[in-house]
Short mmCIF file of C-alpha atoms in Angstrom, two decimals:
data_model
loop_
_atom_site.label_atom_id
_atom_site.label_comp_id
_atom_site.label_asym_id
_atom_site.label_seq_id
_atom_site.Cartn_x
_atom_site.Cartn_y
_atom_site.Cartn_z
CA GLU V 3 62.81 85.10 86.75
CA VAL V 4 61.59 84.49 90.30
CA GLY V 5 58.02 84.38 88.97
CA ASN V 6 59.10 81.86 86.32
CA ASP V 7 60.81 79.76 88.99
CA TYR V 8 57.59 79.70 91.05
CA LEU V 9 55.61 78.59 88.02
CA ASN V 10 58.15 75.93 87.00
CA LEU V 11 58.34 74.54 90.53
CA GLY V 12 54.57 74.46 90.88
CA VAL V 13 54.61 76.90 93.80
CA ALA V 14 51.94 79.03 92.15
CA LYS V 15 49.75 79.24 89.07
CA SER V 16 50.17 82.00 86.50
CA ASN V 17 46.86 83.63 87.44
CA ASN V 18 48.13 84.01 91.03
CA ILE V 19 51.42 85.77 90.27
CA SER V 20 52.12 89.45 89.84
CA VAL V 21 55.68 90.67 89.41
CA ILE V 22 56.55 93.84 91.28
CA HIS V 23 60.11 94.98 90.69
CA SER V 24 62.14 96.33 93.59
CA GLY V 25 62.14 100.06 94.01
CA VAL V 26 65.44 101.92 94.23
CA ASP V 27 66.01 105.58 95.05
CA LEU V 28 68.31 106.25 92.12
CA ASN V 29 69.22 109.76 93.23
CA CYS V 30 71.02 108.63 96.38
CA PHE V 31 73.50 106.60 94.27
CA LYS V 32 74.24 109.24 91.65
CA ARG V 33 77.42 111.21 92.04
CA SER V 34 79.25 113.82 90.10
CA LYS V 35 82.27 112.53 88.22
CA THR V 36 84.24 115.51 89.48
CA GLU V 37 83.44 115.25 93.18
CA SER V 38 86.12 113.84 95.44
CA ASN V 39 85.37 110.69 97.35
CA PRO V 40 85.80 111.03 101.11
CA GLY V 41 85.02 107.29 101.46
CA ARG V 42 88.35 106.40 99.87
CA ASN V 43 90.09 108.51 102.50
CA GLU V 44 88.02 107.00 105.31
CA LEU V 45 88.89 103.48 104.13
CA ALA V 46 92.55 104.40 103.52
CA ILE V 47 92.38 103.38 99.87
CA PRO V 48 95.47 104.51 97.99
CA PRO V 49 94.55 106.94 95.18
CA ASP V 50 96.01 104.69 92.46
CA SER V 51 94.00 101.61 93.51
CA LEU V 52 91.65 99.86 91.13
CA VAL V 53 88.70 99.14 93.42
CA VAL V 54 86.46 96.20 92.61
CA GLY V 55 83.30 96.13 94.69
CA TYR V 56 80.70 93.61 95.74
CA VAL V 57 77.63 94.28 97.89
CA GLY V 58 75.42 91.47 99.20
CA TRP V 59 75.21 88.42 101.36
CA LEU V 60 78.37 86.39 101.86
CA ILE V 61 76.65 83.06 101.29
CA PRO V 62 77.47 80.29 98.76
CA ILE V 63 74.69 81.10 96.25
CA LYS V 64 76.18 84.58 95.75
CA GLY V 65 79.36 83.08 94.24
CA VAL V 66 81.78 85.30 96.16
CA THR V 67 84.29 82.45 96.40
CA HIS V 68 84.66 82.66 92.60
CA LEU V 69 85.19 86.41 92.83
CA VAL V 70 87.97 85.92 95.38
CA ASN V 71 89.59 83.34 93.09
CA ALA V 72 89.30 85.80 90.20
CA MET V 73 91.00 88.49 92.29
CA ALA V 74 94.11 86.32 92.54
CA GLU V 75 94.48 86.62 88.76
CA VAL V 76 93.47 90.28 88.70
CA VAL V 77 96.13 91.12 91.31
CA GLN V 78 98.75 89.34 89.17
CA ARG V 79 97.90 91.72 86.31
CA GLN V 80 97.03 94.81 88.40
CA PRO V 81 98.90 94.64 91.73
CA ASN V 82 97.19 97.84 92.90
CA SER V 83 93.75 96.16 92.78
CA LEU V 84 91.57 96.06 95.85
CA LEU V 85 88.38 94.07 96.38
CA LEU V 86 85.87 95.54 98.82
CA LEU V 87 83.28 93.06 100.07
CA VAL V 88 80.29 94.77 101.65
CA GLY V 89 77.93 92.42 103.46
CA LYS V 90 77.94 89.53 105.86
CA GLY V 91 77.21 85.84 105.99
CA ASP V 92 74.35 84.03 107.63
CA GLU V 93 73.94 83.80 111.42
CA LYS V 94 76.65 81.15 111.76
CA GLY V 95 79.01 83.07 109.49
CA GLU V 96 80.54 79.86 108.11
CA GLU V 97 80.86 81.12 104.52
CA GLU V 98 82.41 84.37 105.68
CA ILE V 99 85.01 82.39 107.68
CA LYS V 100 85.73 80.23 104.60
CA LEU V 101 86.11 83.32 102.44
CA LYS V 102 88.57 84.90 104.89
CA GLU V 103 90.58 81.66 104.94
CA GLN V 104 90.50 81.58 101.12
CA VAL V 105 91.82 85.17 101.01
CA GLU V 106 94.67 84.23 103.36
CA ASN V 107 95.51 81.03 101.45
CA LEU V 108 95.66 82.94 98.16
CA GLY V 109 97.93 85.60 99.67
CA LEU V 110 95.35 88.33 99.09
CA ALA V 111 95.17 89.79 102.60
CA ASP V 112 96.42 93.16 101.32
CA ASN V 113 94.02 93.13 98.36
CA VAL V 114 90.69 92.08 99.87
CA ARG V 115 88.78 93.89 102.61
CA PHE V 116 85.68 92.68 104.40
CA LEU V 117 83.65 95.75 105.34
CA GLY V 118 80.69 93.98 106.92
CA TRP V 119 77.10 95.12 106.60
CA ARG V 120 76.96 98.89 106.13
CA PRO V 121 74.10 101.38 106.13
CA ASP V 122 76.01 103.69 103.75
CA VAL V 123 76.14 101.44 100.67
CA ASN V 124 75.47 104.41 98.41
CA GLU V 125 78.58 106.15 99.74
CA ILE V 126 80.71 102.99 99.69
CA MET V 127 79.73 102.39 96.05
CA GLY V 128 81.27 105.77 95.37
CA CYS V 129 84.63 104.16 96.21
CA PHE V 130 84.25 101.44 93.57
CA ASP V 131 85.72 101.57 90.08
CA ILE V 132 83.95 98.36 89.00
CA PHE V 133 80.99 96.47 90.45
CA VAL V 134 80.88 92.66 90.27
CA LEU V 135 77.92 90.37 90.99
CA PRO V 136 79.14 86.74 90.71
CA SER V 137 75.84 85.10 91.74
CA LEU V 138 75.09 81.48 90.95
CA ASN V 139 71.36 82.28 91.00
CA GLU V 140 69.69 85.68 91.21
CA GLY V 141 66.15 86.97 90.82
CA ILE V 142 67.04 90.37 89.40
CA GLY V 143 69.84 91.77 91.52
CA ARG V 144 68.52 95.06 92.88
CA VAL V 145 72.09 95.96 93.78
CA LEU V 146 72.81 96.06 90.04
CA VAL V 147 70.30 98.89 89.63
CA GLU V 148 72.06 100.71 92.46
CA ALA V 149 75.50 100.15 90.92
CA MET V 150 74.26 101.28 87.51
CA SER V 151 72.76 104.38 89.08
CA ALA V 152 76.18 105.06 90.60
CA GLY V 153 77.60 104.94 87.05
CA LEU V 154 79.74 101.86 87.67
CA PRO V 155 80.89 99.41 85.03
CA ILE V 156 79.28 96.03 85.73
CA VAL V 157 80.53 92.46 85.50
CA ALA V 158 77.87 89.91 86.45
CA SER V 159 76.97 86.26 86.05
CA ARG V 160 74.60 85.34 83.26
CA VAL V 161 71.96 83.82 85.58
CA GLY V 162 68.34 84.39 86.54
CA GLY V 163 67.09 87.89 85.89
CA ILE V 164 70.51 89.52 85.61
CA PRO V 165 70.44 89.57 81.78
CA VAL V 166 67.23 91.61 82.01
CA LEU V 167 69.35 94.45 83.44
CA VAL V 168 72.81 93.80 82.02
CA LYS V 169 73.08 93.64 78.25
CA HIS V 170 76.45 92.08 77.43
CA GLY V 171 78.76 94.54 75.75
CA LYS V 172 76.29 97.41 76.01
CA ASN V 173 76.00 98.32 79.69
CA GLY V 174 78.14 95.63 81.26
CA LEU V 175 79.72 92.25 80.81
CA LEU V 176 78.03 88.93 81.48
CA VAL V 177 80.06 85.85 82.34
CA PRO V 178 79.18 82.20 82.98
CA PRO V 179 78.46 81.49 86.65
CA ALA V 180 81.07 79.79 88.84
CA ASN V 181 83.86 80.74 86.41
CA ALA V 182 86.67 82.68 88.10
CA GLY V 183 88.63 82.87 84.84
CA ALA V 184 85.75 84.57 83.06
CA LEU V 185 85.24 86.97 85.97
#
């Protein structure tokens, strides 16, 4: 999809584009279904929690504000739900500040945790029960390959290259972008 965007915007001509997909070490994300998860203990996640996870930049194009809004409804239905946000905003951190205010305003302080940028994403993904990518635009979403390798159910926006990886109803669910209700 990024290649198509470049062509459509006149950034490059078709004879000057080669698509090289991101490489992912799939083995570092795989885990045994029977192994315990020390990450849940480290993060003090109650054993009965339903953990929804997001990994990526905390910037507007990633649609995290819609995920936080969706969590308000999820928590109404599943009070033991917990959203783990792994990543950070840009240098100014404005979106991250807005997201933290949004969490407070929605009364979700006990249900949403900001973990910052972490070098152990493969281990943190082991804490997730569900992975969500609410992007408003996305080339392919390498993090989806990582989450799939970790064996996580996927909910993602139907944008950009995401439908190349996520086939609705087969290996995940696709939802319209910017739609907290659908998420």
